[in-house]
């Protein structure tokens, strides 16, 4: 596949699209004042029977580059039972499969400061289900950036919840 280059709001920031499909878009972000890094927007399949396809895709994506990697999106799964409220808990095997994928990819969940849940079915209170489906994860990104914010601010426009992040380059000490 031929990669495409996109110029963002600043001339010194470039986004080079590496791959995309219905469930992901993968890009390399580079600028004149920072090392390049990778961003993947990810959407986990909504059908539970197809979650393994999503986790396989994520595992393949994890091998595509050695750059610092930030993944964000709607994974349609939780890492822990406490990330779901209402009705039945998720079967443990679902969480185990997702967590196993997470570990194979070397991902670490970035902390989230905001609403506890990013999705709600909007039913009557006794039938209400709330779940944290959207998340951000990183792989080695703290080597490049001193501040990958732990707090994220939900706003409209990316799945059911999107994130605004500010990255600051880390200055290496001269010692």
Short mmCIF file of C-alpha atoms in Angstrom, two decimals, residues 58-165:
data_model
loop_
_atom_site.label_atom_id
_atom_site.label_comp_id
_atom_site.label_asym_id
_atom_site.label_seq_id
_atom_site.Cartn_x
_atom_site.Cartn_y
_atom_site.Cartn_z
CA UNK A 58 -4.17 -5.25 17.32
CA UNK A 59 -1.42 -7.85 17.81
CA UNK A 60 -0.42 -7.56 14.14
CA UNK A 61 -0.39 -3.75 14.38
CA UNK A 62 1.85 -3.98 17.45
CA UNK A 63 4.58 -5.60 15.32
CA UNK A 64 4.55 -3.04 12.51
CA UNK A 65 6.97 -0.50 13.98
CA UNK A 66 9.48 0.04 16.77
CA UNK A 67 8.45 3.68 17.23
CA UNK A 68 6.73 4.83 20.42
CA UNK A 69 3.06 3.95 19.97
CA UNK A 70 -0.16 5.53 21.17
CA UNK A 71 -3.42 3.64 20.56
CA UNK A 72 -6.81 5.19 21.24
CA UNK A 73 -10.36 4.26 20.41
CA UNK A 74 -13.41 2.22 21.20
CA UNK A 75 -12.25 -1.30 21.98
CA UNK A 76 -15.78 -2.56 22.75
CA UNK A 77 -14.40 -4.44 25.74
CA UNK A 78 -13.29 -3.80 29.30
CA UNK A 79 -10.08 -4.79 31.05
CA UNK A 80 -11.71 -5.07 34.49
CA UNK A 81 -15.23 -5.86 35.76
CA UNK A 82 -15.32 -2.49 37.59
CA UNK A 83 -15.43 -0.78 34.17
CA UNK A 84 -19.02 -1.98 33.68
CA UNK A 85 -22.09 -1.07 35.70
CA UNK A 86 -25.56 -2.61 35.49
CA UNK A 87 -27.01 -6.01 34.57
CA UNK A 88 -24.69 -9.01 34.29
CA UNK A 89 -20.93 -8.92 34.49
CA UNK A 90 -18.92 -9.78 31.44
CA UNK A 91 -17.76 -13.42 31.27
CA UNK A 92 -14.24 -13.74 32.64
CA UNK A 93 -12.97 -15.34 29.42
CA UNK A 94 -13.79 -12.11 27.52
CA UNK A 95 -11.70 -10.02 29.88
CA UNK A 96 -8.93 -12.61 29.86
CA UNK A 97 -8.77 -12.62 26.04
CA UNK A 98 -8.60 -8.81 25.91
CA UNK A 99 -6.03 -8.59 28.70
CA UNK A 100 -3.92 -11.28 27.03
CA UNK A 101 -3.91 -9.28 23.79
CA UNK A 102 -3.07 -6.13 25.75
CA UNK A 103 -0.07 -7.87 27.34
CA UNK A 104 1.14 -9.44 24.06
CA UNK A 105 1.13 -5.97 22.52
CA UNK A 106 3.03 -4.51 25.48
CA UNK A 107 0.35 -1.88 26.04
CA UNK A 108 -0.18 0.08 29.22
CA UNK A 109 -3.52 1.77 29.85
CA UNK A 110 -3.21 5.52 30.27
CA UNK A 111 -5.09 6.78 33.25
CA UNK A 112 -8.40 8.45 32.60
CA UNK A 113 -9.74 11.49 34.39
CA UNK A 114 -13.36 12.13 33.58
CA UNK A 115 -16.61 10.22 33.48
CA UNK A 116 -16.21 6.68 34.78
CA UNK A 117 -18.02 5.25 31.76
CA UNK A 118 -17.86 6.25 28.10
CA UNK A 119 -21.00 4.45 26.87
CA UNK A 120 -24.55 4.15 28.20
CA UNK A 121 -27.62 2.38 26.80
CA UNK A 122 -29.95 5.15 28.13
CA UNK A 123 -32.61 2.78 29.46
CA UNK A 124 -34.67 3.00 32.64
CA UNK A 125 -32.49 3.04 35.76
CA UNK A 126 -32.95 -0.62 36.66
CA UNK A 127 -31.97 -1.59 33.08
CA UNK A 128 -29.22 0.98 32.60
CA UNK A 129 -25.84 -0.32 31.50
CA UNK A 130 -22.75 1.88 31.58
CA UNK A 131 -19.36 0.75 30.30
CA UNK A 132 -15.90 2.20 29.77
CA UNK A 133 -15.26 1.08 26.19
CA UNK A 134 -13.03 3.93 25.03
CA UNK A 135 -9.45 4.04 26.20
CA UNK A 136 -5.92 5.14 25.39
CA UNK A 137 -2.84 2.98 25.70
CA UNK A 138 0.82 3.53 25.15
CA UNK A 139 3.89 1.56 24.24
CA UNK A 140 7.22 3.19 25.07
CA UNK A 141 5.84 6.67 24.38
CA UNK A 142 7.19 8.08 27.64
CA UNK A 143 10.70 7.67 26.26
CA UNK A 144 9.94 10.40 23.75
CA UNK A 145 7.52 12.59 25.64
CA UNK A 146 7.86 13.66 29.24
CA UNK A 147 4.16 14.23 29.53
CA UNK A 148 1.62 11.95 28.01
CA UNK A 149 -1.27 13.29 30.04
CA UNK A 150 -2.91 10.95 32.46
CA UNK A 151 -5.99 13.09 32.34
CA UNK A 152 -8.16 13.09 29.27
CA UNK A 153 -11.10 15.22 28.45
CA UNK A 154 -14.11 13.61 26.79
CA UNK A 155 -15.49 15.60 23.90
CA UNK A 156 -17.69 14.81 20.95
CA UNK A 157 -16.37 13.48 17.70
CA UNK A 158 -14.45 10.20 18.20
CA UNK A 159 -16.67 7.19 18.73
CA UNK A 160 -18.70 7.82 21.83
CA UNK A 161 -15.91 9.76 23.52
CA UNK A 162 -12.71 11.35 22.27
CA UNK A 163 -9.61 12.64 23.90
CA UNK A 164 -7.60 15.82 23.65
CA UNK A 165 -3.97 15.42 24.53
#
